GROMACS .gro file of C-alpha atoms in nm:
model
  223
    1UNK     CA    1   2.795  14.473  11.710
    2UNK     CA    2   2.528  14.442  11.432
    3UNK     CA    3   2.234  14.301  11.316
    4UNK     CA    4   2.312  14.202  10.982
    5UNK     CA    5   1.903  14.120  10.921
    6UNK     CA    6   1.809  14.496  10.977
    7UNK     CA    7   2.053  14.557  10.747
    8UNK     CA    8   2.022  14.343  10.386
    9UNK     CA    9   2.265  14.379  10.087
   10UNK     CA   10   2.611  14.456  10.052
   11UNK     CA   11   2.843  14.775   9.984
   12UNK     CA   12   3.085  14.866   9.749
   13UNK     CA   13   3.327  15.089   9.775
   14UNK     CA   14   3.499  15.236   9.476
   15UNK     CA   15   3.860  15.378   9.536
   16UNK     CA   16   4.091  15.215   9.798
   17UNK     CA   17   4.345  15.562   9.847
   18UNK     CA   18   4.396  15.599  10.219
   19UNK     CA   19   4.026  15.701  10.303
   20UNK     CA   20   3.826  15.457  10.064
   21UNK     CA   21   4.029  15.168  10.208
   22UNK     CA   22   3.978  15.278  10.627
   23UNK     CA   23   3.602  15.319  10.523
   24UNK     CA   24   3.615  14.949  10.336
   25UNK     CA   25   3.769  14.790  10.643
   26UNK     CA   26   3.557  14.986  10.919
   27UNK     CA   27   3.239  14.854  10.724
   28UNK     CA   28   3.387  14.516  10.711
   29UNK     CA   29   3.461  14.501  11.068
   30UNK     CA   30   3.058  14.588  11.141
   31UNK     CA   31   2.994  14.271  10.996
   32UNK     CA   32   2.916  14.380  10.624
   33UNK     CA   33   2.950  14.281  10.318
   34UNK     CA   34   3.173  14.505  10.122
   35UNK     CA   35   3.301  14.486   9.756
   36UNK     CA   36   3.644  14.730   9.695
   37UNK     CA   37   3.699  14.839   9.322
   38UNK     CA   38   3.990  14.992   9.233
   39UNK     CA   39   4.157  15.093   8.901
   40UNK     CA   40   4.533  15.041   9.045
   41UNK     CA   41   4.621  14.646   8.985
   42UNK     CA   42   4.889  14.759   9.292
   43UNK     CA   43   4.597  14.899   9.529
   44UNK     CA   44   4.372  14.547   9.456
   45UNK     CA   45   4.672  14.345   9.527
   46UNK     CA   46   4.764  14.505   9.847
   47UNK     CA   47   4.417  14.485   9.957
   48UNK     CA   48   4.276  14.138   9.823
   49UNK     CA   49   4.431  13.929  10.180
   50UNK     CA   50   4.280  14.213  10.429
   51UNK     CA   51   3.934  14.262  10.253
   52UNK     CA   52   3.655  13.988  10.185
   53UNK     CA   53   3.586  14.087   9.816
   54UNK     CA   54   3.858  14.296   9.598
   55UNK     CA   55   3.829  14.379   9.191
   56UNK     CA   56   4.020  14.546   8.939
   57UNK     CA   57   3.814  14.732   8.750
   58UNK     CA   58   3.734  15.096   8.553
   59UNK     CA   59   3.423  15.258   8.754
   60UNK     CA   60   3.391  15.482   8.487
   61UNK     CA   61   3.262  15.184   8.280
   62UNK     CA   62   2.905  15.132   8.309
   63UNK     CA   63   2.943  14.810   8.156
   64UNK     CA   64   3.225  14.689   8.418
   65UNK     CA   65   3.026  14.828   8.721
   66UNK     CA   66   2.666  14.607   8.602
   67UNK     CA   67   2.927  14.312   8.531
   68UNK     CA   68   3.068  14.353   8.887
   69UNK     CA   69   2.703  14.294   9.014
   70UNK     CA   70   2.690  14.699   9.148
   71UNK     CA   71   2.326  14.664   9.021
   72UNK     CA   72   2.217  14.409   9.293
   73UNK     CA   73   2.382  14.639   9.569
   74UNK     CA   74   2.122  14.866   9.771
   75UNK     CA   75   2.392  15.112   9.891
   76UNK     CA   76   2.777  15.234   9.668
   77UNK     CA   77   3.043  15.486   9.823
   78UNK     CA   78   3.224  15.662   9.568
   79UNK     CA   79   3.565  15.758   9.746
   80UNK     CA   80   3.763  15.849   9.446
   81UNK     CA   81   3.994  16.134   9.578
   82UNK     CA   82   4.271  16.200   9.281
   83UNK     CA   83   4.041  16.281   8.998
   84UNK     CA   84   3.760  16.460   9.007
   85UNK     CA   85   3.666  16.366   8.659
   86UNK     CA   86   3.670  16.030   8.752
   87UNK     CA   87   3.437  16.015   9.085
   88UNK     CA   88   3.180  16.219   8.829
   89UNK     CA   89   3.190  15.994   8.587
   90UNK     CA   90   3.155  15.678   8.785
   91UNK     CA   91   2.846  15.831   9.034
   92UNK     CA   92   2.666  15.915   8.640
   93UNK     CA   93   2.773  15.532   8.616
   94UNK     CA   94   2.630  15.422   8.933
   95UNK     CA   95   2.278  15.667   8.812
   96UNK     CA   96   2.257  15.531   8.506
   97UNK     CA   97   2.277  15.157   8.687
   98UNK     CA   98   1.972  15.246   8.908
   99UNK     CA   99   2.192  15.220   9.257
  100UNK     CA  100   1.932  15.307   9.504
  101UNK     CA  101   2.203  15.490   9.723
  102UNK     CA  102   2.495  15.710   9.602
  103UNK     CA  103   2.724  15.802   9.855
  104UNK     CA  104   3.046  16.042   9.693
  105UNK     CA  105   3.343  16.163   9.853
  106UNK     CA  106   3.432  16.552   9.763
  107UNK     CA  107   3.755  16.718   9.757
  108UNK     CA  108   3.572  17.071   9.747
  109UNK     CA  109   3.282  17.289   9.759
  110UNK     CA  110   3.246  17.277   9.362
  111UNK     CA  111   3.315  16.903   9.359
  112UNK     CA  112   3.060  16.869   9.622
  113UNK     CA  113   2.802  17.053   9.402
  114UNK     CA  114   2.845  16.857   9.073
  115UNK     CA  115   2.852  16.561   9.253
  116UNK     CA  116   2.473  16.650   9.389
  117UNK     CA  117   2.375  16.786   9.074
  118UNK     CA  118   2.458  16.441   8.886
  119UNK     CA  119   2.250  16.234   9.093
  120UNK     CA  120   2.465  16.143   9.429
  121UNK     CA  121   2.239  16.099   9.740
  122UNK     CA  122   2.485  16.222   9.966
  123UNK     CA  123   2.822  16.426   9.995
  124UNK     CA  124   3.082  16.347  10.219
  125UNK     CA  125   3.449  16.517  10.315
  126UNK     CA  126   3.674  16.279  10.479
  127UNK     CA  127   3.855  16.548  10.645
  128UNK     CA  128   3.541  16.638  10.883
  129UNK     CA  129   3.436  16.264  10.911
  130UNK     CA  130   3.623  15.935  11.016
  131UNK     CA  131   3.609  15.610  10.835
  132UNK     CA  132   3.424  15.467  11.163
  133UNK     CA  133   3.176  15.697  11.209
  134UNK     CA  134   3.103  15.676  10.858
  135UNK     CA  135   3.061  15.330  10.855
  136UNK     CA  136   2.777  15.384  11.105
  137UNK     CA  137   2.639  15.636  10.923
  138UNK     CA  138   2.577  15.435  10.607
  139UNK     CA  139   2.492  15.122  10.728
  140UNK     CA  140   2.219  15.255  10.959
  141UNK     CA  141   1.917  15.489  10.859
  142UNK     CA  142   2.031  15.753  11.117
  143UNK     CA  143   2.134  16.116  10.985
  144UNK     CA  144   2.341  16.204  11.221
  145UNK     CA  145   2.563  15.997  11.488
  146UNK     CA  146   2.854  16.031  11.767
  147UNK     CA  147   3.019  15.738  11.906
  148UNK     CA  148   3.144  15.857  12.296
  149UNK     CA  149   3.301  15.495  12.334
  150UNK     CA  150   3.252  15.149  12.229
  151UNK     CA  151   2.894  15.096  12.305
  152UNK     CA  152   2.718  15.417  12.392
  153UNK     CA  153   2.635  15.660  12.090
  154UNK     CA  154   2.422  15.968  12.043
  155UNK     CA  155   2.223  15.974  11.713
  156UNK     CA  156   1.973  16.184  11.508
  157UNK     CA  157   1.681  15.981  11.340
  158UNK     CA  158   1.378  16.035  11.171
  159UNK     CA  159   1.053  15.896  11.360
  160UNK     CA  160   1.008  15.560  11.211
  161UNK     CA  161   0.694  15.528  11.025
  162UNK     CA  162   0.541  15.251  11.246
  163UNK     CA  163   0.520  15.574  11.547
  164UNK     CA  164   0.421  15.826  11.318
  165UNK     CA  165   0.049  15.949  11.370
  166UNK     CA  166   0.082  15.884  11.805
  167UNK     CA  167   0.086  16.125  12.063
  168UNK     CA  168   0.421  16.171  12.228
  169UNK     CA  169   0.311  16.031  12.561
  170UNK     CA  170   0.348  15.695  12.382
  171UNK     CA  171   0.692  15.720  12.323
  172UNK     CA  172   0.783  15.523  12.659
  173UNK     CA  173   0.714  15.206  12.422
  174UNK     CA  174   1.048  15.308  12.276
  175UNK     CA  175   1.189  15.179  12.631
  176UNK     CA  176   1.151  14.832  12.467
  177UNK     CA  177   1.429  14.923  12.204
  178UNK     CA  178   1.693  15.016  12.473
  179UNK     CA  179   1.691  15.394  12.381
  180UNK     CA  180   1.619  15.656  12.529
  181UNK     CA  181   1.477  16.029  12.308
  182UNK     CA  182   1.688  16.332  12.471
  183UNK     CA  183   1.565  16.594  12.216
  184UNK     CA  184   1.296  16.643  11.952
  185UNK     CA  185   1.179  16.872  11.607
  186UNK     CA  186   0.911  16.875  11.427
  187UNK     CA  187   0.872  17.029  11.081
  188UNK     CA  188   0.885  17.394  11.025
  189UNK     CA  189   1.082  17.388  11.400
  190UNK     CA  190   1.432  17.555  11.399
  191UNK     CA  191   1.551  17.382  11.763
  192UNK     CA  192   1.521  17.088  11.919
  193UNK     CA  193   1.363  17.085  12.260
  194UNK     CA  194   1.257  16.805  12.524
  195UNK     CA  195   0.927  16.599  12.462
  196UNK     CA  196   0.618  16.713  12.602
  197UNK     CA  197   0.302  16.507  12.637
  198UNK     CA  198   0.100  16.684  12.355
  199UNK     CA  199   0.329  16.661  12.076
  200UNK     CA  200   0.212  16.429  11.795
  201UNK     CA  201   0.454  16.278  11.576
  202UNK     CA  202   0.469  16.322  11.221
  203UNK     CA  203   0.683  16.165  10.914
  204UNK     CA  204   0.923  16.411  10.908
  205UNK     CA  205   0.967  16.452  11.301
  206UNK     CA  206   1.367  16.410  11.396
  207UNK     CA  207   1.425  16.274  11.743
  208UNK     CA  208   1.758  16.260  11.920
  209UNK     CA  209   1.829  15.944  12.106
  210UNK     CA  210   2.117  15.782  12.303
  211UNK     CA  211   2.170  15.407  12.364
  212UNK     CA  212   2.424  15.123  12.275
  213UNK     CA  213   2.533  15.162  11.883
  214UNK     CA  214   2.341  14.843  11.861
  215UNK     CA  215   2.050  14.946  11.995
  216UNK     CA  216   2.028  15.270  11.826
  217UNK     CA  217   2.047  15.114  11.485
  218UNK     CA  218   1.805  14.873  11.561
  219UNK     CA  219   1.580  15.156  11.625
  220UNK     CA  220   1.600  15.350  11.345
  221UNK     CA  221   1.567  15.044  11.101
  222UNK     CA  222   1.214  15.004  11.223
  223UNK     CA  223   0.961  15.047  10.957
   0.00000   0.00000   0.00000
């Protein structure tokens, strides 16, 4: 469903409870490569035969993350659940490693806070998101994303930096990428309203667009 080229580098996911491990397989079954760290010598056994790559280790330990390779990684999701000291301790890990993207599951408002003040890139609360729709979400450059079925999918994106600086008239070429821009913002713009001719795109405009899941993450991979 794909493109594993748009996509370089693996992703680790730290904490295989019920929500860790359904995000760990739904990456796996996009085609990625995933790494699933767990304390629990019980949780990596259970897992080891269903996922690609399973370790035992502390994630707390800055030492076992960098010998784990977590370093090399481009992307780590942090779904400790049980302790909160714990998923704050390993995302200062992950920091202190250099990961380039810190994703951290919270169990609250507060968690969600200290988890963004210690240096995670984004907050997430499995019990308004699905392990799917996650998977999509962090394997793709898109900030926002619905799946209606198996193929067709209705995302947010930012205007890829190749388009930025055109007119919106020229954003027909887009027709070559199999999507199709329902909705558009540009900065300082509280709603979203259809394209008109004179619009110029900027960095920081966000365009909604519909297409096949592949397509749409083809799209907003473009540089």
């Amino acid at each position: 469903m794909s493109d594993r080229k748009s996509d370089p580098g693996g992703i680790a996911v730290i904490g295989l409870g019920r929500f860790g491990s359904h995000l760990a397989e739904s990456l796996s079954a996009l085609g990625r490569e995933v790494l699933a760290v767990d304390r629990d010598a019980q949780q990596v056994q259970k897992w080891s035969s269903m996922l690609d790559q399973v370790a035992q280790a502390d994630a707390t330990d800055e030492g076992a993350l960098r010998q784990l390779g977590l370093t090399d990684l481009p992307r780590v999701v942090v779904a400790i659940g049980a302790s909160v000291e714990a998923s704050v301790l390993t995302v200062l890990a992950l920091v202190e490693l250099g990961v380039p993207q810190i994703w951290a599951r919270a169990t609250s408002g507060q968690h969600a806070k200290i988890l963004s003040s210690v240096g995670a890139h984004r907050v997430i609360f499995p019990e308004a998101e699905t392990g799917e729709r996650l998977a999509h979400l962090i394997i793709s450059r898109t900030l926002d994303f619905v799946e209606f079925d198996e193929a067709f999918a209705v995302a947010r994106v930012r205007v890829p930096r190749s388009l930025a600086g055109r007119p919106a008239n020229e954003i027909q070429l887009l027709d070559r990428y199999g999507v199709r821009v329902i909705g558009i913002k540009r900065s300082g713009e509280q709603r979203y309203r259809y394209v008109s001719d004179d619009m110029q795109l900027t960095d920081d405009t966000i365009l909604i667009v519909e297409g096949t899941i592949e397509q749409i993450q083809r799209f907003a991979t473009l540089s």
